PDB file of C-alpha atoms in Angstrom:
ATOM      1  CA  UNK A   1     -33.296  49.232  -0.723  1.00 96.00           C
ATOM      2  CA  UNK A   2     -30.169  48.473   1.271  1.00 98.00           C
ATOM      3  CA  UNK A   3     -26.704  49.945   0.633  1.00 98.00           C
ATOM      4  CA  UNK A   4     -23.995  47.599   1.902  1.00 98.00           C
ATOM      5  CA  UNK A   5     -20.487  46.350   1.274  1.00 98.00           C
ATOM      6  CA  UNK A   6     -19.858  44.052  -1.642  1.00 98.00           C
ATOM      7  CA  UNK A   7     -19.705  40.330  -0.855  1.00 98.00           C
ATOM      8  CA  UNK A   8     -18.031  37.621  -2.942  1.00 97.00           C
ATOM      9  CA  UNK A   9     -21.455  36.343  -4.008  1.00 98.00           C
ATOM     10  CA  UNK A  10     -22.219  39.783  -5.535  1.00 98.00           C
ATOM     11  CA  UNK A  11     -19.514  39.720  -8.217  1.00 98.00           C
ATOM     12  CA  UNK A  12     -21.794  38.353 -10.956  1.00 97.00           C
ATOM     13  CA  UNK A  13     -24.574  40.764 -10.016  1.00 98.00           C
ATOM     14  CA  UNK A  14     -22.141  43.690 -10.064  1.00 98.00           C
ATOM     15  CA  UNK A  15     -20.968  42.747 -13.554  1.00 97.00           C
ATOM     16  CA  UNK A  16     -24.610  42.501 -14.665  1.00 97.00           C
ATOM     17  CA  UNK A  17     -25.311  45.974 -13.261  1.00 98.00           C
ATOM     18  CA  UNK A  18     -22.436  47.557 -15.188  1.00 98.00           C
ATOM     19  CA  UNK A  19     -23.302  45.543 -18.297  1.00 97.00           C
ATOM     20  CA  UNK A  20     -26.848  46.928 -18.146  1.00 97.00           C
ATOM     21  CA  UNK A  21     -25.881  50.476 -17.173  1.00 97.00           C
ATOM     22  CA  UNK A  22     -23.272  50.935 -19.887  1.00 96.00           C
ATOM     23  CA  UNK A  23     -24.520  48.606 -22.641  1.00 92.00           C
ATOM     24  CA  UNK A  24     -24.951  51.434 -25.147  1.00 80.00           C
ATOM     25  CA  UNK A  25     -21.260  52.320 -24.827  1.00 65.00           C
ATOM     26  CA  UNK A  26     -19.873  48.757 -24.919  1.00 54.00           C
ATOM     27  CA  UNK A  27     -16.348  49.037 -26.249  1.00 50.00           C
ATOM     28  CA  UNK A  28     -14.526  45.868 -25.262  1.00 48.00           C
ATOM     29  CA  UNK A  29     -14.370  43.318 -28.073  1.00 53.00           C
ATOM     30  CA  UNK A  30     -15.866  39.935 -27.369  1.00 49.00           C
ATOM     31  CA  UNK A  31     -13.223  37.637 -25.915  1.00 50.00           C
ATOM     32  CA  UNK A  32     -12.498  33.981 -26.721  1.00 48.00           C
ATOM     33  CA  UNK A  33     -14.957  32.842 -24.019  1.00 48.00           C
ATOM     34  CA  UNK A  34     -17.774  35.058 -25.285  1.00 52.00           C
ATOM     35  CA  UNK A  35     -20.697  33.210 -26.827  1.00 57.00           C
ATOM     36  CA  UNK A  36     -21.112  33.730 -30.588  1.00 60.00           C
ATOM     37  CA  UNK A  37     -23.361  36.708 -31.254  1.00 60.00           C
ATOM     38  CA  UNK A  38     -23.031  38.024 -27.690  1.00 67.00           C
ATOM     39  CA  UNK A  39     -22.581  41.747 -27.268  1.00 73.00           C
ATOM     40  CA  UNK A  40     -19.181  42.927 -26.078  1.00 85.00           C
ATOM     41  CA  UNK A  41     -18.883  43.960 -22.446  1.00 92.00           C
ATOM     42  CA  UNK A  42     -18.746  47.637 -21.571  1.00 95.00           C
ATOM     43  CA  UNK A  43     -15.336  48.830 -20.381  1.00 95.00           C
ATOM     44  CA  UNK A  44     -16.700  49.298 -16.851  1.00 96.00           C
ATOM     45  CA  UNK A  45     -17.236  45.542 -16.396  1.00 97.00           C
ATOM     46  CA  UNK A  46     -13.558  44.808 -16.996  1.00 96.00           C
ATOM     47  CA  UNK A  47     -12.481  47.880 -15.053  1.00 97.00           C
ATOM     48  CA  UNK A  48     -14.205  46.713 -11.859  1.00 98.00           C
ATOM     49  CA  UNK A  49     -12.584  43.289 -12.232  1.00 96.00           C
ATOM     50  CA  UNK A  50      -9.156  44.815 -12.824  1.00 97.00           C
ATOM     51  CA  UNK A  51      -9.550  47.179  -9.869  1.00 98.00           C
ATOM     52  CA  UNK A  52     -10.675  44.317  -7.635  1.00 97.00           C
ATOM     53  CA  UNK A  53      -7.471  42.450  -8.470  1.00 96.00           C
ATOM     54  CA  UNK A  54      -5.125  45.397  -7.887  1.00 96.00           C
ATOM     55  CA  UNK A  55      -3.399  47.169  -5.022  1.00 97.00           C
ATOM     56  CA  UNK A  56      -5.749  50.175  -5.164  1.00 98.00           C
ATOM     57  CA  UNK A  57      -8.797  48.064  -4.242  1.00 98.00           C
ATOM     58  CA  UNK A  58     -10.370  48.847  -0.882  1.00 98.00           C
ATOM     59  CA  UNK A  59     -12.903  46.078  -0.150  1.00 97.00           C
ATOM     60  CA  UNK A  60     -14.733  48.092   2.502  1.00 97.00           C
ATOM     61  CA  UNK A  61     -15.453  50.805  -0.074  1.00 98.00           C
ATOM     62  CA  UNK A  62     -17.058  48.664  -2.763  1.00 98.00           C
ATOM     63  CA  UNK A  63     -20.766  49.218  -2.237  1.00 98.00           C
ATOM     64  CA  UNK A  64     -23.878  47.644  -3.688  1.00 98.00           C
ATOM     65  CA  UNK A  65     -27.497  48.687  -3.665  1.00 98.00           C
ATOM     66  CA  UNK A  66     -29.583  45.606  -2.949  1.00 98.00           C
ATOM     67  CA  UNK A  67     -33.313  45.250  -3.390  1.00 97.00           C
ATOM     68  CA  UNK A  68     -35.184  42.037  -2.571  1.00 97.00           C
ATOM     69  CA  UNK A  69     -31.893  40.143  -2.538  1.00 96.00           C
ATOM     70  CA  UNK A  70     -30.745  41.363  -5.961  1.00 98.00           C
ATOM     71  CA  UNK A  71     -27.932  43.785  -6.752  1.00 98.00           C
ATOM     72  CA  UNK A  72     -29.419  46.798  -8.551  1.00 98.00           C
ATOM     73  CA  UNK A  73     -26.480  49.216  -8.284  1.00 98.00           C
ATOM     74  CA  UNK A  74     -22.767  49.379  -7.545  1.00 98.00           C
ATOM     75  CA  UNK A  75     -19.960  51.832  -7.002  1.00 98.00           C
ATOM     76  CA  UNK A  76     -16.496  51.681  -5.519  1.00 98.00           C
ATOM     77  CA  UNK A  77     -13.826  53.967  -4.178  1.00 98.00           C
ATOM     78  CA  UNK A  78     -10.243  53.013  -4.955  1.00 98.00           C
ATOM     79  CA  UNK A  79      -6.891  54.442  -3.943  1.00 98.00           C
ATOM     80  CA  UNK A  80      -5.691  57.320  -6.093  1.00 98.00           C
ATOM     81  CA  UNK A  81      -3.233  60.151  -5.498  1.00 98.00           C
ATOM     82  CA  UNK A  82      -2.869  63.892  -5.852  1.00 98.00           C
ATOM     83  CA  UNK A  83       0.862  64.376  -6.088  1.00 98.00           C
ATOM     84  CA  UNK A  84       2.251  62.612  -2.993  1.00 98.00           C
ATOM     85  CA  UNK A  85      -1.090  62.662  -1.150  1.00 98.00           C
ATOM     86  CA  UNK A  86      -3.272  59.542  -0.999  1.00 98.00           C
ATOM     87  CA  UNK A  87      -6.880  60.262  -1.987  1.00 98.00           C
ATOM     88  CA  UNK A  88      -9.774  58.241  -3.394  1.00 99.00           C
ATOM     89  CA  UNK A  89     -11.355  57.882  -6.821  1.00 98.00           C
ATOM     90  CA  UNK A  90     -15.064  57.186  -7.247  1.00 98.00           C
ATOM     91  CA  UNK A  91     -16.204  54.888  -9.994  1.00 97.00           C
ATOM     92  CA  UNK A  92     -17.486  53.340 -11.882  1.00 98.00           C
ATOM     93  CA  UNK A  93     -21.031  54.036 -10.673  1.00 98.00           C
ATOM     94  CA  UNK A  94     -23.672  51.831 -12.272  1.00 98.00           C
ATOM     95  CA  UNK A  95     -27.374  51.171 -11.833  1.00 98.00           C
ATOM     96  CA  UNK A  96     -29.482  48.667 -13.756  1.00 98.00           C
ATOM     97  CA  UNK A  97     -30.851  50.474 -16.812  1.00 96.00           C
ATOM     98  CA  UNK A  98     -34.484  49.862 -15.837  1.00 97.00           C
ATOM     99  CA  UNK A  99     -33.844  51.308 -12.351  1.00 96.00           C
ATOM    100  CA  UNK A 100     -32.001  54.463 -13.381  1.00 96.00           C
ATOM    101  CA  UNK A 101     -33.531  57.748 -12.202  1.00 94.00           C
ATOM    102  CA  UNK A 102     -34.951  56.046  -9.096  1.00 96.00           C
ATOM    103  CA  UNK A 103     -32.377  57.560  -6.706  1.00 97.00           C
ATOM    104  CA  UNK A 104     -30.195  54.448  -6.471  1.00 98.00           C
ATOM    105  CA  UNK A 105     -27.086  56.120  -7.899  1.00 98.00           C
ATOM    106  CA  UNK A 106     -27.529  59.094  -5.575  1.00 98.00           C
ATOM    107  CA  UNK A 107     -27.886  56.773  -2.570  1.00 98.00           C
ATOM    108  CA  UNK A 108     -24.670  54.981  -3.553  1.00 98.00           C
ATOM    109  CA  UNK A 109     -22.736  58.244  -3.979  1.00 98.00           C
ATOM    110  CA  UNK A 110     -23.949  59.573  -0.616  1.00 98.00           C
ATOM    111  CA  UNK A 111     -23.034  56.295   1.095  1.00 98.00           C
ATOM    112  CA  UNK A 112     -19.591  56.214  -0.547  1.00 98.00           C
ATOM    113  CA  UNK A 113     -18.823  59.809   0.419  1.00 98.00           C
ATOM    114  CA  UNK A 114     -20.027  59.206   3.982  1.00 98.00           C
ATOM    115  CA  UNK A 115     -17.867  56.101   4.306  1.00 98.00           C
ATOM    116  CA  UNK A 116     -14.809  57.895   2.918  1.00 98.00           C
ATOM    117  CA  UNK A 117     -15.329  60.819   5.280  1.00 98.00           C
ATOM    118  CA  UNK A 118     -15.733  58.460   8.261  1.00 98.00           C
ATOM    119  CA  UNK A 119     -12.380  56.890   7.339  1.00 98.00           C
ATOM    120  CA  UNK A 120     -10.713  60.342   7.386  1.00 98.00           C
ATOM    121  CA  UNK A 121      -9.987  60.326   3.682  1.00 98.00           C
ATOM    122  CA  UNK A 122      -9.313  63.880   2.494  1.00 98.00           C
ATOM    123  CA  UNK A 123     -10.730  63.956  -1.022  1.00 98.00           C
ATOM    124  CA  UNK A 124     -12.607  61.986  -3.657  1.00 98.00           C
ATOM    125  CA  UNK A 125     -11.977  62.567  -7.356  1.00 98.00           C
ATOM    126  CA  UNK A 126     -13.760  61.349 -10.461  1.00 98.00           C
ATOM    127  CA  UNK A 127     -14.214  61.781 -14.169  1.00 97.00           C
ATOM    128  CA  UNK A 128     -17.898  62.315 -14.723  1.00 95.00           C
ATOM    129  CA  UNK A 129     -20.896  64.321 -15.770  1.00 95.00           C
ATOM    130  CA  UNK A 130     -20.767  68.015 -14.987  1.00 96.00           C
ATOM    131  CA  UNK A 131     -24.558  67.911 -14.743  1.00 96.00           C
ATOM    132  CA  UNK A 132     -24.812  65.018 -12.281  1.00 97.00           C
ATOM    133  CA  UNK A 133     -21.973  65.128  -9.742  1.00 98.00           C
ATOM    134  CA  UNK A 134     -22.061  68.778  -8.542  1.00 98.00           C
ATOM    135  CA  UNK A 135     -25.230  67.960  -6.543  1.00 98.00           C
ATOM    136  CA  UNK A 136     -22.954  65.888  -4.259  1.00 98.00           C
ATOM    137  CA  UNK A 137     -20.470  68.710  -3.736  1.00 98.00           C
ATOM    138  CA  UNK A 138     -18.094  67.819  -6.574  1.00 98.00           C
ATOM    139  CA  UNK A 139     -16.453  70.798  -8.275  1.00 98.00           C
ATOM    140  CA  UNK A 140     -13.934  71.188 -11.096  1.00 98.00           C
ATOM    141  CA  UNK A 141     -10.580  69.963  -9.817  1.00 98.00           C
ATOM    142  CA  UNK A 142      -8.802  73.054 -11.127  1.00 97.00           C
ATOM    143  CA  UNK A 143     -10.516  75.128  -8.408  1.00 97.00           C
ATOM    144  CA  UNK A 144      -8.395  73.235  -5.888  1.00 98.00           C
ATOM    145  CA  UNK A 145      -5.136  73.328  -7.836  1.00 98.00           C
ATOM    146  CA  UNK A 146      -5.609  69.734  -8.992  1.00 98.00           C
ATOM    147  CA  UNK A 147      -5.045  68.686 -12.586  1.00 98.00           C
ATOM    148  CA  UNK A 148      -5.416  65.318 -14.297  1.00 97.00           C
ATOM    149  CA  UNK A 149      -2.339  63.496 -15.489  1.00 96.00           C
ATOM    150  CA  UNK A 150      -4.035  63.300 -18.906  1.00 96.00           C
ATOM    151  CA  UNK A 151      -4.857  66.740 -20.341  1.00 95.00           C
ATOM    152  CA  UNK A 152      -7.904  65.409 -22.220  1.00 96.00           C
ATOM    153  CA  UNK A 153      -9.531  64.681 -18.841  1.00 96.00           C
ATOM    154  CA  UNK A 154      -9.323  68.294 -17.618  1.00 96.00           C
ATOM    155  CA  UNK A 155     -12.934  69.219 -18.471  1.00 96.00           C
ATOM    156  CA  UNK A 156     -14.453  66.300 -16.543  1.00 97.00           C
ATOM    157  CA  UNK A 157     -12.118  65.846 -13.567  1.00 98.00           C
ATOM    158  CA  UNK A 158     -14.027  66.818 -10.441  1.00 98.00           C
ATOM    159  CA  UNK A 159     -13.158  66.552  -6.772  1.00 98.00           C
ATOM    160  CA  UNK A 160     -15.095  66.518  -3.522  1.00 98.00           C
ATOM    161  CA  UNK A 161     -13.062  67.657  -0.505  1.00 98.00           C
ATOM    162  CA  UNK A 162     -14.000  65.862   2.718  1.00 98.00           C
ATOM    163  CA  UNK A 163     -13.557  66.867   6.361  1.00 98.00           C
ATOM    164  CA  UNK A 164      -9.871  65.852   6.449  1.00 98.00           C
ATOM    165  CA  UNK A 165      -9.028  67.924   3.340  1.00 98.00           C
ATOM    166  CA  UNK A 166      -6.080  70.312   3.613  1.00 98.00           C
ATOM    167  CA  UNK A 167      -5.207  73.107   1.176  1.00 96.00           C
ATOM    168  CA  UNK A 168      -1.740  71.633   0.632  1.00 98.00           C
ATOM    169  CA  UNK A 169      -3.372  68.736  -1.268  1.00 98.00           C
ATOM    170  CA  UNK A 170      -2.764  69.968  -4.790  1.00 98.00           C
ATOM    171  CA  UNK A 171      -0.992  68.781  -7.895  1.00 98.00           C
ATOM    172  CA  UNK A 172      -1.556  66.021 -10.398  1.00 98.00           C
ATOM    173  CA  UNK A 173      -4.415  63.559  -9.898  1.00 98.00           C
ATOM    174  CA  UNK A 174      -3.538  59.928 -10.688  1.00 98.00           C
ATOM    175  CA  UNK A 175      -5.987  57.042 -10.800  1.00 98.00           C
ATOM    176  CA  UNK A 176      -5.163  53.428  -9.984  1.00 97.00           C
ATOM    177  CA  UNK A 177      -3.217  51.707 -12.770  1.00 97.00           C
ATOM    178  CA  UNK A 178      -6.304  49.788 -13.955  1.00 96.00           C
ATOM    179  CA  UNK A 179      -7.849  53.030 -15.278  1.00 96.00           C
ATOM    180  CA  UNK A 180      -4.946  53.439 -17.693  1.00 94.00           C
ATOM    181  CA  UNK A 181      -5.093  49.878 -18.967  1.00 91.00           C
ATOM    182  CA  UNK A 182      -8.566  50.202 -20.489  1.00 80.00           C
TER     183      UNK A 182
END
């Protein structure tokens, strides 16, 4: 397996990964171009597309896991903020359903965190599983004086300070606009 930057030719494969990974939670109604009887796309498929088209997109931090020439996993880091401080947000993270629990998601998270740290980013935040993400050093955001801008997110907002983190980075966490347009 190879972890690398996303290429233009990967866009369809990335959508397929998120479609597979989140199929059980599909919540976006079928659009006018959807084939009759086709299942609606999971929110994450549209979210990646919306992020890719926005100002928060960082092309060098959109990563795929490739195996035998096929995309089997994807994650991205996009620009977010804690108060006035620029930080990153991780997600979505998706792995083909049949390849989940094979270490692909973990490899993507490690690669993303390593890339962010190498770029001197101070912190990565996410909304995610309290059982999964702590193994990568994520902790409840409240421990660092960081709160979500939506109170209902408080239980699942986690952050991972990186080498460039400073204690003065505290306040309200805000995702890229695309996260609020779901």
